[in-house]
C-alpha cells in the first residue's frame, strides 16, 4: 500500500505512454501494488508442476485483486486494474526484493466519475457443452 505522494508520482511515471490510469495513480490517496513471490504458486520444491510453468502467480494475484476491487466497489470506492506499466521499474522504486515481482497496481479512492460497463458476449458464444465449440 503506497500513500507517499512522491512514490505515487514515480509509480505513475512507469505507466505506458497515454495510459488513462496515470492521473488516478498519482492523485488517489492510496495505490495498491500487487506483488508475487516467484517459484511458489503452481510449483513443488521450486519446480513447476504444470505445463503453465511459473505463471500461476498471475492467476493468484488476479483472484486477489478481483476480490479487492469488488470489495472496494461495495464500499463505494473506485479502482482500476493497471497492467500496462514497466513492472521492473516499479519493483525498483518499491525496492521489491529478488525472487518477487510486481504484477499489477490499482489506485484506490472515491471515484470522480461513473465507470462505463463494457458490453459482454452472449453466454452461448463462450459456454460449450461436453466438447469445446459444441
Ligand atoms: C490485466 C488488465 C490490465 C489492465 N491494465 C490497464 C491499464 O494499464 N490502464 C487502464 O486504464 N486500464 C487497464 N485495465 C482496465 C481495462 O481497461 C478496463 O477498464 C477494465 O478491465 C474493465 O473492462 P472489462 O470489464 O471489459 O475488463 C486493465 C484490465 C485488466 C484486466
Short mmCIF file of C-alpha atoms and ligand atoms in Angstrom, two decimals:
data_model
loop_
_atom_site.label_atom_id
_atom_site.label_comp_id
_atom_site.label_asym_id
_atom_site.label_seq_id
_atom_site.Cartn_x
_atom_site.Cartn_y
_atom_site.Cartn_z
CA UNK A 1 0.00 0.00 0.00
CA UNK A 2 1.55 3.25 -1.12
CA UNK A 3 0.44 6.55 0.42
CA UNK A 4 3.60 8.60 -0.10
CA UNK A 5 2.92 11.27 -2.76
CA UNK A 6 6.41 11.16 -4.27
CA UNK A 7 6.32 7.38 -4.63
CA UNK A 8 2.82 7.51 -6.15
CA UNK A 9 4.14 10.07 -8.62
CA UNK A 10 7.10 7.86 -9.52
CA UNK A 11 4.79 4.87 -9.95
CA UNK A 12 2.53 6.95 -12.22
CA UNK A 13 5.55 7.64 -14.42
CA UNK A 14 6.05 3.90 -15.00
CA UNK A 15 2.70 3.60 -16.83
CA UNK A 16 2.67 3.19 -20.62
CA UNK A 17 2.53 6.49 -22.55
CA UNK A 18 -1.03 7.84 -22.60
CA UNK A 19 -2.27 5.26 -20.10
CA UNK A 20 -5.65 6.62 -18.93
CA UNK A 21 -4.99 5.46 -15.35
CA UNK A 22 -1.91 7.68 -14.91
CA UNK A 23 -3.62 10.58 -13.16
CA UNK A 24 -5.53 8.25 -10.86
CA UNK A 25 -2.30 6.55 -9.76
CA UNK A 26 -0.74 9.93 -8.99
CA UNK A 27 -3.79 11.52 -7.35
CA UNK A 28 -5.58 8.72 -5.48
CA UNK A 29 -4.95 8.65 -1.72
CA UNK A 30 -3.78 5.06 -1.88
CA UNK A 31 -2.17 2.90 -4.56
CA UNK A 32 -2.16 -0.84 -4.04
CA UNK A 33 0.67 -2.65 -5.80
CA UNK A 34 0.24 -6.41 -6.03
CA UNK A 35 3.46 -8.41 -5.91
CA UNK A 36 4.07 -12.14 -6.17
CA UNK A 37 6.75 -14.47 -4.93
CA UNK A 38 8.22 -16.45 -7.81
CA UNK A 39 8.60 -20.26 -7.92
CA UNK A 40 5.84 -20.85 -5.32
CA UNK A 41 2.43 -20.90 -6.96
CA UNK A 42 1.99 -23.99 -9.14
CA UNK A 43 5.41 -25.26 -8.08
CA UNK A 44 6.57 -28.12 -5.88
CA UNK A 45 10.02 -27.83 -4.34
CA UNK A 46 10.65 -24.86 -6.58
CA UNK A 47 9.79 -26.69 -9.83
CA UNK A 48 6.66 -26.03 -11.91
CA UNK A 49 4.09 -28.84 -11.69
CA UNK A 50 2.12 -27.97 -14.83
CA UNK A 51 2.72 -27.02 -18.45
CA UNK A 52 2.00 -23.41 -17.47
CA UNK A 53 5.43 -23.15 -15.84
CA UNK A 54 5.98 -20.46 -13.23
CA UNK A 55 3.00 -18.35 -14.26
CA UNK A 56 0.32 -19.37 -11.76
CA UNK A 57 1.21 -16.38 -9.62
CA UNK A 58 -0.60 -14.30 -12.26
CA UNK A 59 -3.75 -16.33 -11.58
CA UNK A 60 -3.43 -15.90 -7.82
CA UNK A 61 -2.79 -12.17 -8.00
CA UNK A 62 -5.71 -11.74 -10.39
CA UNK A 63 -8.05 -13.51 -7.97
CA UNK A 64 -6.83 -11.42 -5.05
CA UNK A 65 -7.11 -8.18 -6.99
CA UNK A 66 -10.54 -9.09 -8.33
CA UNK A 67 -11.71 -9.66 -4.74
CA UNK A 68 -10.12 -6.40 -3.69
CA UNK A 69 -11.78 -4.39 -6.47
CA UNK A 70 -15.18 -5.93 -5.74
CA UNK A 71 -14.82 -5.24 -2.00
CA UNK A 72 -13.77 -1.66 -2.79
CA UNK A 73 -16.78 -1.22 -5.08
CA UNK A 74 -19.12 -2.46 -2.35
CA UNK A 75 -17.74 0.35 -0.14
CA UNK A 76 -18.29 2.98 -2.85
CA UNK A 77 -14.58 3.15 -3.68
CA UNK A 78 -13.13 3.19 -7.20
CA UNK A 79 -10.28 1.09 -8.62
CA UNK A 80 -8.85 0.18 -11.99
CA UNK A 81 -6.67 -2.82 -12.76
CA UNK A 82 -3.43 -1.36 -14.13
CA UNK A 83 -1.23 -3.79 -16.03
CA UNK A 84 0.33 -1.62 -18.74
CA UNK A 85 3.37 -0.29 -16.94
CA UNK A 86 7.06 -1.01 -16.53
CA UNK A 87 6.89 -3.56 -13.73
CA UNK A 88 10.69 -3.77 -13.34
CA UNK A 89 10.89 -0.03 -12.83
CA UNK A 90 8.04 -0.19 -10.30
CA UNK A 91 9.83 -3.01 -8.45
CA UNK A 92 12.97 -0.91 -8.30
CA UNK A 93 11.06 2.14 -6.96
CA UNK A 94 9.46 -0.02 -4.25
CA UNK A 95 12.66 -1.95 -3.51
CA UNK A 96 10.94 -5.26 -4.13
CA UNK A 97 13.48 -7.98 -3.32
CA UNK A 98 14.92 -10.60 -5.66
CA UNK A 99 12.55 -13.55 -6.12
CA UNK A 100 9.44 -11.37 -6.12
CA UNK A 101 7.84 -9.39 -8.93
CA UNK A 102 5.30 -6.63 -9.35
CA UNK A 103 2.21 -7.80 -11.24
CA UNK A 104 -0.37 -5.05 -11.19
CA UNK A 105 -1.46 -1.96 -9.33
CA UNK A 106 -4.64 -0.06 -8.68
CA UNK A 107 -5.46 3.36 -7.39
CA UNK A 108 -7.97 3.33 -4.53
CA UNK A 109 -10.19 6.26 -3.67
CA UNK A 110 -13.60 7.80 -4.14
CA UNK A 111 -14.29 7.88 -7.90
CA UNK A 112 -14.84 11.30 -9.52
CA UNK A 113 -16.78 9.78 -12.40
CA UNK A 114 -19.01 6.82 -13.13
CA UNK A 115 -17.26 3.86 -14.84
CA UNK A 116 -18.56 2.51 -18.16
CA UNK A 117 -19.57 -1.14 -18.40
CA UNK A 118 -18.06 -2.98 -21.37
CA UNK A 119 -20.67 -4.84 -23.46
CA UNK A 120 -20.48 -8.59 -22.75
CA UNK A 121 -20.60 -11.53 -25.17
CA UNK A 122 -23.65 -13.73 -25.07
CA UNK A 123 -23.11 -16.77 -22.82
CA UNK A 124 -23.87 -19.00 -25.82
CA UNK A 125 -20.75 -17.61 -27.55
CA UNK A 126 -18.39 -18.73 -24.79
CA UNK A 127 -20.05 -21.63 -22.93
CA UNK A 128 -19.98 -25.08 -24.54
CA UNK A 129 -21.47 -28.47 -23.71
CA UNK A 130 -19.31 -31.58 -23.44
CA UNK A 131 -16.77 -30.54 -26.10
CA UNK A 132 -15.23 -27.21 -27.00
CA UNK A 133 -17.29 -25.45 -29.63
CA UNK A 134 -20.47 -27.51 -29.30
C1 LIG B 1 -5.00 -7.33 -16.86
C2 LIG B 1 -5.61 -5.96 -17.02
C3 LIG B 1 -4.77 -4.86 -17.18
C4 LIG B 1 -5.31 -3.59 -17.32
N1 LIG B 1 -4.46 -2.51 -17.46
C5 LIG B 1 -4.99 -1.27 -17.57
C6 LIG B 1 -4.14 -0.14 -17.67
O1 LIG B 1 -2.92 -0.24 -17.67
N2 LIG B 1 -4.73 1.09 -17.74
C7 LIG B 1 -6.11 1.25 -17.72
O2 LIG B 1 -6.56 2.38 -17.80
N3 LIG B 1 -6.92 0.19 -17.61
C8 LIG B 1 -6.40 -1.05 -17.54
N4 LIG B 1 -7.23 -2.12 -17.40
C9 LIG B 1 -8.69 -1.87 -17.25
C10 LIG B 1 -9.43 -2.06 -18.55
O3 LIG B 1 -9.03 -1.04 -19.43
C11 LIG B 1 -10.95 -1.98 -18.31
O4 LIG B 1 -11.30 -0.71 -17.86
C12 LIG B 1 -11.42 -2.95 -17.28
O5 LIG B 1 -10.79 -4.19 -17.46
C13 LIG B 1 -12.95 -3.09 -17.32
O6 LIG B 1 -13.36 -3.59 -18.53
P1 LIG B 1 -13.72 -5.14 -18.71
O7 LIG B 1 -14.79 -5.40 -17.72
O8 LIG B 1 -14.14 -5.28 -20.12
O9 LIG B 1 -12.45 -5.90 -18.42
C14 LIG B 1 -6.71 -3.40 -17.29
C15 LIG B 1 -7.54 -4.52 -17.12
C16 LIG B 1 -7.00 -5.77 -16.99
C17 LIG B 1 -7.92 -6.95 -16.80
#
